[in-house]
CSV table of C-alpha atoms in Angstrom, one decimal:
chain,number,residue,atom,x,y,z
B,1,UNK,CA,185.7,72.7,99.5
B,2,UNK,CA,185.5,74.6,102.8
B,3,UNK,CA,182.9,73.3,105.2
B,4,UNK,CA,181.7,75.4,108.2
B,5,UNK,CA,182.0,73.3,111.4
B,6,UNK,CA,179.5,73.6,114.3
B,7,UNK,CA,179.7,76.8,116.3
B,8,UNK,CA,180.0,75.7,119.9
B,9,UNK,CA,180.5,78.3,122.6
B,10,UNK,CA,180.0,78.4,126.3
B,11,UNK,CA,178.4,75.0,126.6
B,12,UNK,CA,177.0,73.7,129.8
B,13,UNK,CA,176.6,70.0,130.8
B,14,UNK,CA,173.0,69.1,131.1
B,15,UNK,CA,170.6,66.2,131.6
B,16,UNK,CA,168.5,65.1,128.7
B,17,UNK,CA,165.4,64.6,130.8
B,18,UNK,CA,165.6,68.1,132.2
B,19,UNK,CA,166.2,69.7,128.8
B,20,UNK,CA,163.3,67.7,127.4
B,21,UNK,CA,161.0,69.0,130.2
B,22,UNK,CA,162.0,72.5,129.5
B,23,UNK,CA,161.8,71.9,125.7
B,24,UNK,CA,165.1,73.7,125.4
B,25,UNK,CA,168.3,72.5,123.7
B,26,UNK,CA,170.7,75.3,123.4
B,27,UNK,CA,174.4,75.6,124.3
B,28,UNK,CA,174.4,72.2,126.1
B,29,UNK,CA,176.5,69.1,126.3
B,30,UNK,CA,174.7,65.8,126.9
B,31,UNK,CA,176.9,62.8,127.8
B,32,UNK,CA,174.6,60.6,129.9
B,33,UNK,CA,172.0,58.2,128.7
B,34,UNK,CA,168.4,58.2,129.8
B,35,UNK,CA,166.7,55.1,131.1
B,36,UNK,CA,163.2,56.0,130.0
B,37,UNK,CA,161.6,56.7,126.6
B,38,UNK,CA,161.5,60.3,125.7
B,39,UNK,CA,160.4,62.4,122.6
B,40,UNK,CA,162.3,65.4,121.4
B,41,UNK,CA,159.8,67.4,119.3
B,42,UNK,CA,159.0,70.9,117.9
B,43,UNK,CA,162.3,72.4,118.8
B,44,UNK,CA,165.5,73.7,117.3
B,45,UNK,CA,168.6,72.0,118.7
B,46,UNK,CA,171.2,74.7,118.6
B,47,UNK,CA,174.9,74.6,119.6
B,48,UNK,CA,174.8,71.2,121.4
B,49,UNK,CA,177.0,68.2,121.7
B,50,UNK,CA,175.7,64.7,122.2
B,51,UNK,CA,178.4,62.3,123.3
B,52,UNK,CA,178.2,58.6,124.0
B,53,UNK,CA,174.4,58.7,123.8
B,54,UNK,CA,172.3,55.7,122.7
B,55,UNK,CA,169.2,57.1,121.0
B,56,UNK,CA,167.3,53.8,120.8
B,57,UNK,CA,164.7,55.0,123.4
B,58,UNK,CA,164.7,58.6,122.1
B,59,UNK,CA,162.4,59.7,119.4
B,60,UNK,CA,162.6,62.9,117.3
B,61,UNK,CA,159.6,64.7,115.8
B,62,UNK,CA,159.7,68.0,113.8
B,63,UNK,CA,163.1,69.3,114.8
B,64,UNK,CA,166.0,71.3,113.3
B,65,UNK,CA,169.7,70.8,113.9
B,66,UNK,CA,172.0,73.8,113.9
B,67,UNK,CA,175.6,73.7,115.1
B,68,UNK,CA,175.3,70.2,116.6
B,69,UNK,CA,177.9,67.4,117.1
B,70,UNK,CA,177.1,63.8,117.6
B,71,UNK,CA,180.2,61.8,118.9
B,72,UNK,CA,180.2,58.1,119.6
B,73,UNK,CA,176.4,57.9,119.5
B,74,UNK,CA,174.0,55.2,118.3
B,75,UNK,CA,171.4,56.7,116.0
B,76,UNK,CA,170.4,53.5,114.3
B,77,UNK,CA,167.1,53.6,112.5
B,78,UNK,CA,166.3,57.1,113.5
B,79,UNK,CA,164.0,59.0,111.1
B,80,UNK,CA,165.1,62.5,110.2
B,81,UNK,CA,162.9,63.0,107.2
B,82,UNK,CA,162.3,66.6,106.1
B,83,UNK,CA,164.6,67.9,108.8
B,84,UNK,CA,166.9,70.9,108.3
B,85,UNK,CA,170.5,70.2,109.3
B,86,UNK,CA,173.2,72.9,109.1
B,87,UNK,CA,176.7,72.8,110.5
B,88,UNK,CA,176.3,69.3,111.9
B,89,UNK,CA,179.0,66.8,112.6
B,90,UNK,CA,178.8,63.0,113.1
B,91,UNK,CA,181.9,61.4,114.6
B,92,UNK,CA,182.4,57.7,115.1
B,93,UNK,CA,178.6,57.1,115.2
B,94,UNK,CA,176.4,54.2,114.4
B,95,UNK,CA,173.9,55.5,111.8
B,96,UNK,CA,172.7,52.2,110.2
B,97,UNK,CA,169.2,52.3,108.7
B,98,UNK,CA,168.7,56.1,109.3
B,99,UNK,CA,166.2,57.8,107.0
B,100,UNK,CA,166.9,61.3,105.6
B,101,UNK,CA,164.1,61.4,103.0
B,102,UNK,CA,163.6,65.0,101.8
B,103,UNK,CA,166.0,66.3,104.4
B,104,UNK,CA,168.2,69.3,103.8
B,105,UNK,CA,172.0,69.1,104.6
B,106,UNK,CA,174.4,72.0,104.5
B,107,UNK,CA,177.9,72.0,106.0
B,108,UNK,CA,177.8,68.5,107.2
B,109,UNK,CA,180.7,66.2,108.2
B,110,UNK,CA,180.3,62.4,108.6
B,111,UNK,CA,183.6,60.9,109.9
B,112,UNK,CA,184.3,57.3,110.7
B,113,UNK,CA,180.6,56.3,110.9
B,114,UNK,CA,178.6,53.1,110.1
B,115,UNK,CA,176.0,54.5,107.7
B,116,UNK,CA,174.9,51.2,106.1
B,117,UNK,CA,171.3,51.2,104.7
B,118,UNK,CA,170.8,55.0,105.0
B,119,UNK,CA,168.1,56.4,102.8
B,120,UNK,CA,168.9,59.8,101.2
B,121,UNK,CA,165.9,59.8,98.8
B,122,UNK,CA,165.0,63.3,97.5
B,123,UNK,CA,167.4,64.8,100.1
B,124,UNK,CA,169.4,68.0,99.4
B,125,UNK,CA,173.1,67.7,100.1
B,126,UNK,CA,175.1,70.9,100.0
B,127,UNK,CA,178.8,71.1,101.2
B,128,UNK,CA,178.9,67.6,102.7
B,129,UNK,CA,182.1,65.7,103.6
B,130,UNK,CA,181.9,61.9,104.2
B,131,UNK,CA,185.1,60.1,105.1
B,132,UNK,CA,186.3,56.8,106.4
B,133,UNK,CA,182.7,55.6,106.6
B,134,UNK,CA,180.5,52.6,105.5
B,135,UNK,CA,177.7,53.6,103.2
B,136,UNK,CA,177.2,50.2,101.6
B,137,UNK,CA,173.7,49.5,100.5
B,138,UNK,CA,172.7,53.1,100.9
B,139,UNK,CA,170.0,54.7,98.7
B,140,UNK,CA,170.5,57.9,96.8
B,141,UNK,CA,167.3,58.2,94.8
B,142,UNK,CA,166.7,61.6,93.1
B,143,UNK,CA,169.1,63.2,95.6
B,144,UNK,CA,170.1,66.8,94.9
B,145,UNK,CA,173.8,67.0,95.4
B,146,UNK,CA,176.0,70.1,95.4
B,147,UNK,CA,179.6,70.1,96.7
B,148,UNK,CA,179.9,66.5,98.0
B,149,UNK,CA,183.3,65.1,99.0
B,150,UNK,CA,183.8,61.3,99.6
B,151,UNK,CA,187.1,60.1,101.0
B,152,UNK,CA,187.6,56.4,101.6
B,153,UNK,CA,183.9,55.6,101.6
B,154,UNK,CA,182.4,52.1,101.1
B,155,UNK,CA,179.6,52.4,98.6
B,156,UNK,CA,179.3,48.7,97.8
B,157,UNK,CA,175.9,47.7,96.5
B,158,UNK,CA,174.5,51.3,97.0
B,159,UNK,CA,171.8,52.6,94.8
B,160,UNK,CA,172.5,55.9,93.0
B,161,UNK,CA,169.6,56.6,90.7
B,162,UNK,CA,168.6,60.0,89.1
B,163,UNK,CA,171.3,61.6,91.3
B,164,UNK,CA,173.8,63.7,89.5
B,165,UNK,CA,177.3,63.1,90.8
B,166,UNK,CA,179.0,65.4,88.3
B,167,UNK,CA,182.3,66.6,89.7
B,168,UNK,CA,182.4,64.0,92.6
B,169,UNK,CA,185.7,62.1,93.1
B,170,UNK,CA,185.0,58.4,93.8
B,171,UNK,CA,188.6,57.3,93.3
B,172,UNK,CA,189.2,56.4,97.0
B,173,UNK,CA,185.8,54.7,97.4
B,174,UNK,CA,184.5,51.1,97.0
B,175,UNK,CA,181.9,51.2,94.2
B,176,UNK,CA,181.7,47.4,93.7
B,177,UNK,CA,178.2,46.3,92.6
B,178,UNK,CA,176.6,49.8,92.8
B,179,UNK,CA,173.3,50.3,91.0
B,180,UNK,CA,173.3,53.4,88.9
B,181,UNK,CA,172.5,55.0,85.6
B,182,UNK,CA,174.5,57.0,83.0
B,183,UNK,CA,173.1,60.4,83.9
B,184,UNK,CA,174.0,59.9,87.6
B,185,UNK,CA,177.7,59.0,87.0
B,186,UNK,CA,178.4,61.4,84.2
B,187,UNK,CA,181.4,63.6,85.2
B,188,UNK,CA,182.6,61.5,88.2
B,189,UNK,CA,186.3,60.8,88.8
B,190,UNK,CA,187.4,57.1,89.3
B,191,UNK,CA,190.6,55.2,89.0
B,192,UNK,CA,191.5,52.5,86.4
B,193,UNK,CA,190.5,49.6,88.6
B,194,UNK,CA,187.1,51.1,89.4
B,195,UNK,CA,186.4,51.4,85.7
B,196,UNK,CA,185.9,47.6,85.6
B,197,UNK,CA,183.1,48.0,88.3
B,198,UNK,CA,181.3,50.6,86.2
B,199,UNK,CA,181.7,48.6,83.0
B,200,UNK,CA,180.0,45.7,84.6
B,201,UNK,CA,177.2,47.9,85.9
B,202,UNK,CA,176.5,49.2,82.4
B,203,UNK,CA,176.5,45.7,80.9
B,204,UNK,CA,179.6,46.2,78.8
B,205,UNK,CA,182.1,43.4,78.2
B,206,UNK,CA,185.7,43.8,77.2
B,207,UNK,CA,187.0,41.1,74.9
B,208,UNK,CA,189.8,39.1,76.4
B,209,UNK,CA,189.2,40.2,80.0
B,210,UNK,CA,187.5,37.9,82.5
B,211,UNK,CA,185.4,39.5,85.3
B,212,UNK,CA,183.3,37.5,87.7
B,213,UNK,CA,180.7,40.2,87.5
B,214,UNK,CA,180.1,39.6,83.8
B,215,UNK,CA,177.2,37.4,82.9
């Protein structure tokens, strides 16, 4: 799968407060935190890099993300519901508790991020690569998936319901204690050891084999 990375050309270092006053986020690098609460709303963030930014006092409302990179940022508990994101990259970010309900992802890379408790309910994921990241206890409920690659991803105790993973390779991932259904996991690729996790999930017991997950 080939993913288009963010197009970033002729970027200028800028202050978040100044950009917010001008309601303009184009071709900029932001690498300094703001000390006051601000709201970024009704704007397309296009060709920008956010580096070492703590978003705890920054709120988003009705935005689009095109050709954007987040590096070493804290986006914990941010709500990106219904947002369009295309050619966006998250590198070494804290993304715990984020909400992407009904969001649309295309050409997205999530690399070495803490994504625990994320909610992808009813989101559309197309051409998405997630690697070396923690997605434990994440929710994929009725998520529309097309071209998803997972490499060394922790999916422990995640909920994958009414989400077709057909063609997705989970052989490098931790799928211990996932909550899922037959339609969702039909067509996935796993290794021999992982088969024990899925057998337990489906309530099947193998005679002569002890497994602590069996009841």
